[in-house]
């Protein structure tokens, strides 16, 4: 039930990132700091679009995100020990 909604959110994110990457293509040829800022803009923008769409169409709820965040915090020390 959720998988199609998650797939739609991923497609919307891709549709938003392709033109954004074209807009930032000049930054890719710039200095290191410009490339870093460009990549950060794409990553943060993609996260924002995906999160907004997946929450908006019901692919995930805030409770799901909170549960995943708690699970991630508990797993982090175990991963460092390896």
Coordinates of C-alpha atoms in Angstrom, one line a residue:
X1 CA 0.0 0.0 0.0
X2 CA 2.8 2.4 0.8
X3 CA 5.3 1.3 -1.8
X4 CA 3.5 3.0 -4.8
X5 CA 3.3 6.3 -2.8
X6 CA 7.0 6.1 -1.9
X7 CA 7.8 5.4 -5.6
X8 CA 5.7 8.5 -6.6
X9 CA 7.6 10.6 -4.1
X10 CA 10.9 9.4 -5.5
X11 CA 9.8 10.3 -9.1
X12 CA 8.7 13.7 -8.0
X13 CA 12.0 14.3 -6.3
X14 CA 13.9 13.2 -9.4
X15 CA 11.7 15.5 -11.5
X16 CA 12.6 18.4 -9.2
X17 CA 16.3 17.6 -9.0
X18 CA 17.0 17.3 -12.8
X19 CA 16.2 20.9 -13.6
X20 CA 17.9 22.0 -10.3
X21 CA 21.1 20.2 -11.3
X22 CA 21.0 22.0 -14.7
X23 CA 20.7 25.3 -12.9
X24 CA 23.7 24.4 -10.7
X25 CA 25.8 23.0 -13.5
X26 CA 28.0 26.2 -13.6
X27 CA 28.8 25.6 -10.0
X28 CA 30.3 22.2 -10.9
X29 CA 33.1 23.9 -12.8
X30 CA 33.8 26.4 -10.1
X31 CA 36.0 26.3 -7.0
X32 CA 35.8 23.5 -4.5
X33 CA 33.6 25.5 -2.1
X34 CA 31.1 26.2 -5.0
X35 CA 30.9 22.5 -5.8
X36 CA 30.3 21.6 -2.2
X37 CA 27.6 24.3 -1.9
X38 CA 26.0 23.0 -5.1
X39 CA 25.9 19.4 -4.0
X40 CA 24.6 20.4 -0.5
X41 CA 21.8 22.4 -2.2
X42 CA 20.8 19.4 -4.3
X43 CA 20.9 17.0 -1.4
X44 CA 18.9 19.3 1.0
X45 CA 16.5 20.2 -1.8
X46 CA 15.9 16.6 -2.7
X47 CA 15.4 15.7 0.9
X48 CA 12.9 18.5 1.4
X49 CA 10.9 17.6 -1.8
X50 CA 10.9 13.9 -1.0
X51 CA 9.8 14.4 2.7
X52 CA 7.1 16.9 1.7
X53 CA 5.7 14.6 -1.0
X54 CA 5.9 11.4 1.0
X55 CA 4.2 13.0 4.0
X56 CA 1.7 14.8 1.8
X57 CA 0.5 11.7 0.0
X58 CA 0.6 9.4 2.9
X59 CA 3.6 7.3 2.0
X60 CA 4.8 7.7 5.6
X61 CA 3.6 9.4 8.7
X62 CA 5.4 11.5 11.3
X63 CA 5.2 8.5 13.7
X64 CA 7.2 6.4 11.1
X65 CA 9.9 9.1 10.9
X66 CA 10.1 9.4 14.6
X67 CA 10.4 5.6 15.0
X68 CA 13.2 5.5 12.4
X69 CA 15.0 8.3 14.0
X70 CA 14.9 6.6 17.4
X71 CA 16.1 3.3 15.9
X72 CA 18.9 5.2 14.1
X73 CA 20.1 6.7 17.4
X74 CA 20.2 3.4 19.1
X75 CA 22.0 1.7 16.3
X76 CA 24.7 4.4 16.0
X77 CA 26.9 3.3 19.0
X78 CA 26.8 -0.4 17.8
X79 CA 28.0 0.6 14.4
X80 CA 30.9 2.5 15.8
X81 CA 32.1 -0.5 17.8
X82 CA 32.6 -2.6 14.7

